[in-house]
PDB file of C-alpha atoms in Angstrom:
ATOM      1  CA  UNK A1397      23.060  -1.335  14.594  1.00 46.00           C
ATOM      2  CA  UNK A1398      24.263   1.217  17.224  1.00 47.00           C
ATOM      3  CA  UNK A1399      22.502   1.078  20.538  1.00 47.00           C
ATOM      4  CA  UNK A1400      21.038   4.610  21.488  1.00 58.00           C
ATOM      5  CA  UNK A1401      19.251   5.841  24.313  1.00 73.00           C
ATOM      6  CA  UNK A1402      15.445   7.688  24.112  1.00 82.00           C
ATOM      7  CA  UNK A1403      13.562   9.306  26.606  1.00 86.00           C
ATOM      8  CA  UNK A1404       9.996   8.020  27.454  1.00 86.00           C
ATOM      9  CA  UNK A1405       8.811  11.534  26.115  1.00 89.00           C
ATOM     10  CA  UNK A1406      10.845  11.397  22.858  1.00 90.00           C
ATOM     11  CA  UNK A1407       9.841   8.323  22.742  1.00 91.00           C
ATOM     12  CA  UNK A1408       5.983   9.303  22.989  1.00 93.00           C
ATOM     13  CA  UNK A1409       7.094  11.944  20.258  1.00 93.00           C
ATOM     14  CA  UNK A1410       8.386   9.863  17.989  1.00 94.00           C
ATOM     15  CA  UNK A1411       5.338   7.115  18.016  1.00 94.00           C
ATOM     16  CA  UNK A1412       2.880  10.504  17.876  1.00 95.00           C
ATOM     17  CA  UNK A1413       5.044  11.519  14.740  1.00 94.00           C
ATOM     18  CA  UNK A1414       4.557   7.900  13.270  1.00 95.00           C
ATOM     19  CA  UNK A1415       0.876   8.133  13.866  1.00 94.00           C
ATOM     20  CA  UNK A1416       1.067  11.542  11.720  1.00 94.00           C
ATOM     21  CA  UNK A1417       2.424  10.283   8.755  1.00 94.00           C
ATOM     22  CA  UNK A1418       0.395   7.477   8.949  1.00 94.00           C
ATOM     23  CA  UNK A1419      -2.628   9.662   8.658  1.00 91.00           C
ATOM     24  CA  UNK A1420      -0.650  11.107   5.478  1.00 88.00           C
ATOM     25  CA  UNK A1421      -0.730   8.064   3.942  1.00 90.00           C
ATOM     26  CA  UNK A1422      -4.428   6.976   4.697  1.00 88.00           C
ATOM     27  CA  UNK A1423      -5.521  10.283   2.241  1.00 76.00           C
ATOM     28  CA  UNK A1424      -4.773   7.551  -0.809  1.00 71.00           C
ATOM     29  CA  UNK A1425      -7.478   5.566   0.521  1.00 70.00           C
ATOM     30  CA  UNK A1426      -9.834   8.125   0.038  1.00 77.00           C
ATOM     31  CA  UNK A1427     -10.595   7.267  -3.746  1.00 84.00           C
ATOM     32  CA  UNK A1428     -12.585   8.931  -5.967  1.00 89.00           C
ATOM     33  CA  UNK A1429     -16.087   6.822  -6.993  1.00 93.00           C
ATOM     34  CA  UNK A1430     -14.802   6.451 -10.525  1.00 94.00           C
ATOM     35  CA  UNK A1431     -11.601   4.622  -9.364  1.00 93.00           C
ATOM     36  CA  UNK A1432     -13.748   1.613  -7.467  1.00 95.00           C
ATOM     37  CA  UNK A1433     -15.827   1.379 -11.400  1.00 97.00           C
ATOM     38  CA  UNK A1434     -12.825   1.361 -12.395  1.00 96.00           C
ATOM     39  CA  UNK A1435     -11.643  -1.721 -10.948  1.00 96.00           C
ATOM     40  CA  UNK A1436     -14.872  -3.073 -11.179  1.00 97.00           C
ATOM     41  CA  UNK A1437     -14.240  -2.891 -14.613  1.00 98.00           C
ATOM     42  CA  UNK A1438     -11.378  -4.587 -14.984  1.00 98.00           C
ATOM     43  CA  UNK A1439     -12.478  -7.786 -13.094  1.00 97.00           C
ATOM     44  CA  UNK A1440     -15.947  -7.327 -14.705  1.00 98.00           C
ATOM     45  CA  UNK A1441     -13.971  -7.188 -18.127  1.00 98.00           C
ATOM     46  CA  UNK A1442     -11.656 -10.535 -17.051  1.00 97.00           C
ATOM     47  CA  UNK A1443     -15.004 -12.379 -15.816  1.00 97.00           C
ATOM     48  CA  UNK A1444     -16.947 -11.517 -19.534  1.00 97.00           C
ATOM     49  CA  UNK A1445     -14.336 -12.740 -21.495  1.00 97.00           C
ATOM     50  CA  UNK A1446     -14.507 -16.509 -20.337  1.00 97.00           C
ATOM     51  CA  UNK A1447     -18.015 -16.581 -21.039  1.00 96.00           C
ATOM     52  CA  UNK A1448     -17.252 -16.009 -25.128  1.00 95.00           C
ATOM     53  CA  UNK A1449     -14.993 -17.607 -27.648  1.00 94.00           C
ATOM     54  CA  UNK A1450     -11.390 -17.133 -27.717  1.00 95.00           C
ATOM     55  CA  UNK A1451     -11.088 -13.999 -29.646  1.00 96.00           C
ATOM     56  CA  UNK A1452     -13.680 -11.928 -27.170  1.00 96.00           C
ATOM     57  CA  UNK A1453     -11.493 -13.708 -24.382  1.00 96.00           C
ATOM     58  CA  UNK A1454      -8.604 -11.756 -25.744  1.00 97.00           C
ATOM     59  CA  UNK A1455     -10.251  -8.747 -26.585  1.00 97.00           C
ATOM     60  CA  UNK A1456     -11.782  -8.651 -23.118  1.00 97.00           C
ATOM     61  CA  UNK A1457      -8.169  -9.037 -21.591  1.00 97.00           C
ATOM     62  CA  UNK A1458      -6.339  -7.063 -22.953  1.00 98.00           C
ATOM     63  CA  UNK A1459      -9.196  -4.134 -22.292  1.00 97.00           C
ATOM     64  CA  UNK A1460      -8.645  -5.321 -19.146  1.00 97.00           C
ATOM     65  CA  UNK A1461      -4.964  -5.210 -18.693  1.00 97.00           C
ATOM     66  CA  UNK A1462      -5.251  -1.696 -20.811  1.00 97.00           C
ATOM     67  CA  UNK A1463      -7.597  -0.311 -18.005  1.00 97.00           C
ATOM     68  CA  UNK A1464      -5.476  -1.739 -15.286  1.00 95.00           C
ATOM     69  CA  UNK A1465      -2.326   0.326 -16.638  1.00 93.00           C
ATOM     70  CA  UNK A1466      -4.273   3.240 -16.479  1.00 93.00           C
ATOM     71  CA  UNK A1467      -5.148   2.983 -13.182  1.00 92.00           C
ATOM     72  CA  UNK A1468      -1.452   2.255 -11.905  1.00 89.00           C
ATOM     73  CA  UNK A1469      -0.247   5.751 -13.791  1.00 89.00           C
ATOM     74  CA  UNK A1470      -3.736   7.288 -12.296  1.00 88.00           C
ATOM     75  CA  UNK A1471      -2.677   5.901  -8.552  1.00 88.00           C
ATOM     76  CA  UNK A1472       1.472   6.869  -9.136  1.00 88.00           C
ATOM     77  CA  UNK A1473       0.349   9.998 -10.140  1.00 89.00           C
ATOM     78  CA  UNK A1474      -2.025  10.976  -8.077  1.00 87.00           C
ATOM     79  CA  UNK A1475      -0.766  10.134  -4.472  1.00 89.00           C
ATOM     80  CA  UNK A1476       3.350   9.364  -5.530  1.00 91.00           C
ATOM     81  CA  UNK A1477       2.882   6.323  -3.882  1.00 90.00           C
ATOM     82  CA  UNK A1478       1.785   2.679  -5.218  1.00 88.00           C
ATOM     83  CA  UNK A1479       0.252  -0.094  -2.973  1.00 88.00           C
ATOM     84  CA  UNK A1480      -0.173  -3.442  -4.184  1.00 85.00           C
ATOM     85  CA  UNK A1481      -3.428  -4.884  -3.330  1.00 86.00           C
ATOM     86  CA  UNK A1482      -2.163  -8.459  -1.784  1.00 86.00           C
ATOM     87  CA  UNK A1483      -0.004  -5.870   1.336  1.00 85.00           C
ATOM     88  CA  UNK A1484       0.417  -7.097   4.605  1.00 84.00           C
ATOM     89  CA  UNK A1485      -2.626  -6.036   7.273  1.00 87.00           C
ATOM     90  CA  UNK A1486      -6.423  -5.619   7.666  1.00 91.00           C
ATOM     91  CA  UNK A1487      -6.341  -5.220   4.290  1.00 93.00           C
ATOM     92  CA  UNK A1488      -5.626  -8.623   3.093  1.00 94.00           C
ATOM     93  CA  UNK A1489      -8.603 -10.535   4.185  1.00 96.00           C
ATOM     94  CA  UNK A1490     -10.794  -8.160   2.342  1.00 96.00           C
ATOM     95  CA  UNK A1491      -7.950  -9.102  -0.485  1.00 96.00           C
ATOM     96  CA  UNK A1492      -8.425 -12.969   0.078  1.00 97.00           C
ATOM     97  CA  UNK A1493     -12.248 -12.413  -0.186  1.00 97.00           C
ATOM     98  CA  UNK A1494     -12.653 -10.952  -3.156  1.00 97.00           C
ATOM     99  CA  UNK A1495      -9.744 -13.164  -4.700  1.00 97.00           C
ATOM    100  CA  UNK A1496     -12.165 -16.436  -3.584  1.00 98.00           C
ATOM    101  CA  UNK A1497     -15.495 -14.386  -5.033  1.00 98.00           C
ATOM    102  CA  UNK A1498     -13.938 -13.927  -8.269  1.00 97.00           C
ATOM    103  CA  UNK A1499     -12.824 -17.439  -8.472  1.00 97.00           C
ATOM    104  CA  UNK A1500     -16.114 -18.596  -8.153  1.00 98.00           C
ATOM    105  CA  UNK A1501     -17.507 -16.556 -10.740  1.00 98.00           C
ATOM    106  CA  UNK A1502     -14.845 -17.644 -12.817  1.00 97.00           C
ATOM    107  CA  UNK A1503     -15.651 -21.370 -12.172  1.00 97.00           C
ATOM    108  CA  UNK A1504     -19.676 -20.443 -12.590  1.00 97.00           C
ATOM    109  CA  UNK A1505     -18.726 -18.553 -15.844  1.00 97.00           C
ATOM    110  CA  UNK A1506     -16.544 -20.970 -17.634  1.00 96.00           C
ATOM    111  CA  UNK A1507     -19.293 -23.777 -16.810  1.00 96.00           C
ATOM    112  CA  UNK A1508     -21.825 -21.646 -17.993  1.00 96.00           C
ATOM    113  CA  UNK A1509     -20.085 -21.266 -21.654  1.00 94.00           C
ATOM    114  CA  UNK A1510     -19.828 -24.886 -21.642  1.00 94.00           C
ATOM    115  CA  UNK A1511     -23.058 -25.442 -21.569  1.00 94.00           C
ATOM    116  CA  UNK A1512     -23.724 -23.281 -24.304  1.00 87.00           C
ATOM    117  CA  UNK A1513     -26.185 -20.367 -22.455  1.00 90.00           C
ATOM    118  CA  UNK A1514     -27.594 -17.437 -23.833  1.00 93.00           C
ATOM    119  CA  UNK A1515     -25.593 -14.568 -24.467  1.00 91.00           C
ATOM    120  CA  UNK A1516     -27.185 -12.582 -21.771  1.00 96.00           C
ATOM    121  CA  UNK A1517     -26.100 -14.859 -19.075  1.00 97.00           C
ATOM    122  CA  UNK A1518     -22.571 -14.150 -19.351  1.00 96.00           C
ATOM    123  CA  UNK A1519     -22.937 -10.502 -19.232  1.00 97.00           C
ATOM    124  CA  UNK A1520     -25.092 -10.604 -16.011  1.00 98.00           C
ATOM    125  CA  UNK A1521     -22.788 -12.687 -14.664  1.00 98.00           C
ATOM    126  CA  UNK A1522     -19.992  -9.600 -15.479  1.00 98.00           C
ATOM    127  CA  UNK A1523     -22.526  -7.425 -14.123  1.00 98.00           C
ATOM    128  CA  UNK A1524     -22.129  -9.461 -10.844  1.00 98.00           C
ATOM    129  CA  UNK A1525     -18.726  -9.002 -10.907  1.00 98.00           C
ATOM    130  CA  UNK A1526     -18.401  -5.338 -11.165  1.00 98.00           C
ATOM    131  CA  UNK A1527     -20.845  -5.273  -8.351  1.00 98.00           C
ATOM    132  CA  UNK A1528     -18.545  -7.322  -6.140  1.00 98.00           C
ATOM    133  CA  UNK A1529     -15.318  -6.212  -7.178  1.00 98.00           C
ATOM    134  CA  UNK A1530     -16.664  -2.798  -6.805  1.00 98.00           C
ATOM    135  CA  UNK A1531     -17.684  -3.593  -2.962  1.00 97.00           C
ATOM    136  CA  UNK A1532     -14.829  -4.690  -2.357  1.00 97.00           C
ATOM    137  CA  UNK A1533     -12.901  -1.982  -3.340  1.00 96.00           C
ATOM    138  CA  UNK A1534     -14.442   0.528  -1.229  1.00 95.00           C
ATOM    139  CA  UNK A1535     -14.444  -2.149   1.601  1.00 95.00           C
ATOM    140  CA  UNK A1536     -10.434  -2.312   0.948  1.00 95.00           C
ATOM    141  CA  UNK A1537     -10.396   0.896   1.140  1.00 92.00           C
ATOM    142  CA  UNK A1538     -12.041   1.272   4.615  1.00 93.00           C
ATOM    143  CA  UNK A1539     -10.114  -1.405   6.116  1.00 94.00           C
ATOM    144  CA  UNK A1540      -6.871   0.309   5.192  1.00 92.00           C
ATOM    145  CA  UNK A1541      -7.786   3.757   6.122  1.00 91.00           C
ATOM    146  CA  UNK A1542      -9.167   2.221   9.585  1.00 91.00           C
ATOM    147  CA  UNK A1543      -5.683   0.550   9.707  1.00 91.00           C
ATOM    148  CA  UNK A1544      -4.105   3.754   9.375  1.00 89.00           C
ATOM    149  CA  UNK A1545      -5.931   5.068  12.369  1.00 80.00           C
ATOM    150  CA  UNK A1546      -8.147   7.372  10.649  1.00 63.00           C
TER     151      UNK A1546
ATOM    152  CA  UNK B 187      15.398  -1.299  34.000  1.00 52.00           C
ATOM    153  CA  UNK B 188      16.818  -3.603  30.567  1.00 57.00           C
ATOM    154  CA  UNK B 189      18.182  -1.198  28.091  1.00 65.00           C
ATOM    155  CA  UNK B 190      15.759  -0.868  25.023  1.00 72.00           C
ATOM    156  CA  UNK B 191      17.723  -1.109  21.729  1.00 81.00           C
ATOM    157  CA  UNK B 192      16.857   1.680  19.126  1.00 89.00           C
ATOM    158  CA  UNK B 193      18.122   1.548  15.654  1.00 92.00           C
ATOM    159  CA  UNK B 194      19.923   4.724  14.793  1.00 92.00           C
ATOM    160  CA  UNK B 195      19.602   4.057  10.929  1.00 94.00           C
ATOM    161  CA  UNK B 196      15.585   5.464  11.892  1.00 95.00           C
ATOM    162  CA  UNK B 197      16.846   7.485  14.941  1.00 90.00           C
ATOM    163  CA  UNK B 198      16.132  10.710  12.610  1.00 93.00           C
ATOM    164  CA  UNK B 199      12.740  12.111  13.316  1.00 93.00           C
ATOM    165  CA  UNK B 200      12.446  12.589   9.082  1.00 96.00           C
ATOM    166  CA  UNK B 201      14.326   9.094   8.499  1.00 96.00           C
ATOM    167  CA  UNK B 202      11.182   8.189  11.233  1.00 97.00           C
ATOM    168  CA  UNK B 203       8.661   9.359   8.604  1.00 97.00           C
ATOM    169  CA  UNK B 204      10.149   8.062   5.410  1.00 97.00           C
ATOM    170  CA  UNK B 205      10.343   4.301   7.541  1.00 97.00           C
ATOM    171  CA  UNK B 206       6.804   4.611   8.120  1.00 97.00           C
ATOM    172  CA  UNK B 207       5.431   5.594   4.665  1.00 96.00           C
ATOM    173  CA  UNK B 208       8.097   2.583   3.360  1.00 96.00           C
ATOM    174  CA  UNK B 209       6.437  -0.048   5.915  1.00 94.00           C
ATOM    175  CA  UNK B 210       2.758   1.471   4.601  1.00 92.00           C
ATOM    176  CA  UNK B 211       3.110   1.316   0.985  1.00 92.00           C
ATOM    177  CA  UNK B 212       5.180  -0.640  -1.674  1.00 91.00           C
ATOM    178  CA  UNK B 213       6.662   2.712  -2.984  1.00 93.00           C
ATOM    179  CA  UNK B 214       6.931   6.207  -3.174  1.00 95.00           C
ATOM    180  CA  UNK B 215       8.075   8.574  -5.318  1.00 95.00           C
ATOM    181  CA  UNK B 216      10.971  10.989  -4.222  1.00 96.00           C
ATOM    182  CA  UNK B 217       8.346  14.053  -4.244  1.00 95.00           C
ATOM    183  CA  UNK B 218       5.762  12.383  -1.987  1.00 94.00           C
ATOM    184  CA  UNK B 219       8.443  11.725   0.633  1.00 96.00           C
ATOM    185  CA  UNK B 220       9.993  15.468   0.366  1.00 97.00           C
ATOM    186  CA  UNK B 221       6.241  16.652   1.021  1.00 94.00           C
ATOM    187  CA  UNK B 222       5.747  14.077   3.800  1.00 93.00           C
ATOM    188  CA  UNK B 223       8.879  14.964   5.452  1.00 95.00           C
ATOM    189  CA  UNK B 224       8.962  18.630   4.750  1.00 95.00           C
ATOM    190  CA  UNK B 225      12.753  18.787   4.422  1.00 96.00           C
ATOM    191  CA  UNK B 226      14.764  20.148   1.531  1.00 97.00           C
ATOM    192  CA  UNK B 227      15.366  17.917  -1.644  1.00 96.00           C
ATOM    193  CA  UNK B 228      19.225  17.399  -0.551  1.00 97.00           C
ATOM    194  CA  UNK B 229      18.242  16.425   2.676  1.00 97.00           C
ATOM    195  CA  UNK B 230      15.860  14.043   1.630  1.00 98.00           C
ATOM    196  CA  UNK B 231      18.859  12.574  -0.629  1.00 97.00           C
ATOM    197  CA  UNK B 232      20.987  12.423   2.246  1.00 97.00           C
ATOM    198  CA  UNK B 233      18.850  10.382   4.472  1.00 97.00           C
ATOM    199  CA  UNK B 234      17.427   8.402   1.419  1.00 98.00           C
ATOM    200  CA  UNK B 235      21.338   7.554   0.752  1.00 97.00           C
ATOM    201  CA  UNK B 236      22.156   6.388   4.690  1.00 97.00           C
ATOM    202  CA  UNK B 237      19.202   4.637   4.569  1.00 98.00           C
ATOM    203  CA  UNK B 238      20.190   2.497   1.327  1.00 98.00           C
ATOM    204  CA  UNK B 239      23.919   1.844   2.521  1.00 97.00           C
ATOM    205  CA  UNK B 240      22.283   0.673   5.871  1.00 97.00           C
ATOM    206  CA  UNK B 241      20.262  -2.161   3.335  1.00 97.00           C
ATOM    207  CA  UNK B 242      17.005  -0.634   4.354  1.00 98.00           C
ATOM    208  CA  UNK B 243      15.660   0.924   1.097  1.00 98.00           C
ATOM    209  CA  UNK B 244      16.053   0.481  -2.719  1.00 98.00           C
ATOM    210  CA  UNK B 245      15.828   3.201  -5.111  1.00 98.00           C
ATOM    211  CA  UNK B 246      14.702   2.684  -8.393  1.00 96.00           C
ATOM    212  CA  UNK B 247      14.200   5.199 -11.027  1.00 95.00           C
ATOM    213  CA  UNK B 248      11.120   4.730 -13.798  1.00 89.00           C
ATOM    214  CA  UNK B 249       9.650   7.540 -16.105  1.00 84.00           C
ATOM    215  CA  UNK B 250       6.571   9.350 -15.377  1.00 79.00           C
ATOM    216  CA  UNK B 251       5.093  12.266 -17.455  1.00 78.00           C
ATOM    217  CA  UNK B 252       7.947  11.764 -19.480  1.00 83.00           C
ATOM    218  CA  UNK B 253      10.538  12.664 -16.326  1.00 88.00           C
ATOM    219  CA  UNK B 254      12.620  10.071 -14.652  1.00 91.00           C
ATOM    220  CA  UNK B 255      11.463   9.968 -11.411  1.00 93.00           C
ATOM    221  CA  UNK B 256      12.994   8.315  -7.891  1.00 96.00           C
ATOM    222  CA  UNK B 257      11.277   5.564  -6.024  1.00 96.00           C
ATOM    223  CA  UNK B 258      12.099   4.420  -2.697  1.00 97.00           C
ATOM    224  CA  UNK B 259      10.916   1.212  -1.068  1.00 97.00           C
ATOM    225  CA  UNK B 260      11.728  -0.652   1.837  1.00 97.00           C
ATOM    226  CA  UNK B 261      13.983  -4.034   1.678  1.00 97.00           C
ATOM    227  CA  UNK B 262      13.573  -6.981   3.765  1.00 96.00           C
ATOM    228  CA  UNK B 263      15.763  -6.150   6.003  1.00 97.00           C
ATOM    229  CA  UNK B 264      14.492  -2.438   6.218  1.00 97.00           C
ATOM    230  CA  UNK B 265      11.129  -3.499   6.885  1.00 95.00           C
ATOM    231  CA  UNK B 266      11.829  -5.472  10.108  1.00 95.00           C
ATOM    232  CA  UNK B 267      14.019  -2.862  11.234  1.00 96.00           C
ATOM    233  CA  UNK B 268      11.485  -0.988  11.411  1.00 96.00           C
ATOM    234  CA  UNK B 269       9.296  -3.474  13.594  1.00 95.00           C
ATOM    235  CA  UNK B 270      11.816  -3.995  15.665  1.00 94.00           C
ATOM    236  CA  UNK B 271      12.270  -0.055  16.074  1.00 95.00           C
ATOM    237  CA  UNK B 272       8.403   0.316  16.557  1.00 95.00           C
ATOM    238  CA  UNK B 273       8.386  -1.991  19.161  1.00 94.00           C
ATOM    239  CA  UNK B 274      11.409  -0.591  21.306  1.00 93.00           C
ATOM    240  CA  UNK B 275       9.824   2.382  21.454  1.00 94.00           C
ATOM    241  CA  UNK B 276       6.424   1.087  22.648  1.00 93.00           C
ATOM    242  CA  UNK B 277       8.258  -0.909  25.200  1.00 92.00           C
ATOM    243  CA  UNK B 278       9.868   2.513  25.892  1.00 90.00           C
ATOM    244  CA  UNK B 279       6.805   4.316  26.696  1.00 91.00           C
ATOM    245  CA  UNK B 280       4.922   1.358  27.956  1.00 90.00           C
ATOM    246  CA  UNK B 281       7.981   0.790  31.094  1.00 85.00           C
ATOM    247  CA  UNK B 282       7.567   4.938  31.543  1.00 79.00           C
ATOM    248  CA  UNK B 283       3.965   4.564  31.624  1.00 81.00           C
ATOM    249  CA  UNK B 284       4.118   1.360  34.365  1.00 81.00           C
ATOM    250  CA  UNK B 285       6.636   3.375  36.554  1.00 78.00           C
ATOM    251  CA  UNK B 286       4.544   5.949  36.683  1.00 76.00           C
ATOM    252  CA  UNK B 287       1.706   4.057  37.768  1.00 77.00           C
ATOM    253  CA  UNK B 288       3.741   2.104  40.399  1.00 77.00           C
ATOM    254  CA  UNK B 289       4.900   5.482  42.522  1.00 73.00           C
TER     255      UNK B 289
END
């Protein structure tokens, strides 16, 4: 590293230039409605599966992992820029959150198939997890667009 | 006053702007950062190549629309070179600021 000297106003410059770009980069939180359903339906997809016998399981999954390709070629495409979910920031509580909420409607699902429910119950309890998952999309979305200063 | 220490590697006001898309996101495509930056394809290289022989970003190439296209994202090191650059030139304008307010 070579030491260099800045004046207070460059320096004022350079942090108003870093708060420009960053502004840049907030546009890719502004997703389009479809792209939250779309991750709802991939976690709604994962959650269905483990209420059904192994083959659905499958099935389910790799629909799931299908969709979730999509969406990566979608994101690259669209904005020429991927960000991983689990980043550093005020992003990763809402991150943490929905990783916990979809844990325990994993755990609520899998004990519901064991005890051998109606096949109605396990798709409600999908429908549950699009709702969430789709919340907290948009929340995740928020939080890193707020991040971003805009 | 203490000297601040500035990193030269990000001295560059378009080296500036790829750093902070880098330290935002986990890549970005060679396009995204010419259009961020607004500078000319081989300048983009050229800073893009600096910045990779200083260990601060890692190119990678994967195929999109059926075209081989260049990502960039920060390493380790690149990342907290950037914190450490942020934060010399916050102390920078925050010891400008508190002079001023002293007189």
């Amino acid at each position: 590293m070579i030491r260099e000297t800045m004046s207070p106003a460059e320096a004022r410059e350079a942090l108003d230039s870093v708060g420009a770009t960053r502004a840049q980069i907030a546009a890719v939180g502004l997703c389009p409605p479809w792209r939250h359903a779309a991750f709802g339906a991939v976690m709604s997809l994962l959650i269905l599966g483990l209420g059904f016998p192994l083959g659905v399981q499958v099935a389910c999954l790799c629909l799931a992992m299908g969709l979730m390709v999509v969406i990566v070629v979608h994101d690259r495409r669209r904005y020429g820029m991927f960000i991983n979910g689990y980043r550093r920031g005020e992003t990763r509580p809402v991150t943490a959150a929905l990783l916990v909420a979809m844990m325990a409607l994993i755990v609520v699902q899998i004990r519901l198939r064991e005890q051998g429910v109606e096949t109605w119950v396990p798709v409600a309890v999908a429908g549950v997890a699009f709702v969430v998952a789709v919340t907290g999309s948009v929340w995740w979305a928020r939080a890193f667009r707020r991040e971003l200063g805009t | 006053m203490t000297p601040i220490t500035l990193d030269s590697q990000l001295h560059a006001p378009a080296r500036l702007q790829i750093a902070t898309v880098l330290a935002n996101v986990n890549a970005a495509e060679f396009a995204k950062l010419r259009e961020i930056t607004g500078v000319s394809d081989s300048v983009l290289s050229k800073h893009l190549s600096a910045l990779v022989e200083a260990g601060y970003v890692r190119l990678t190439k994967s195929p999109l629309d059926g075209r081989q296209r260049t990502w960039a994202s920060f390493t380790r090191a690149g990342r907290q070179a950037f914190a450490a650059h942020m934060r010399a030139l916050q102390a920078l304008v925050a010891s400008a600021e508190q002079a001023m307010a002293a007189e």
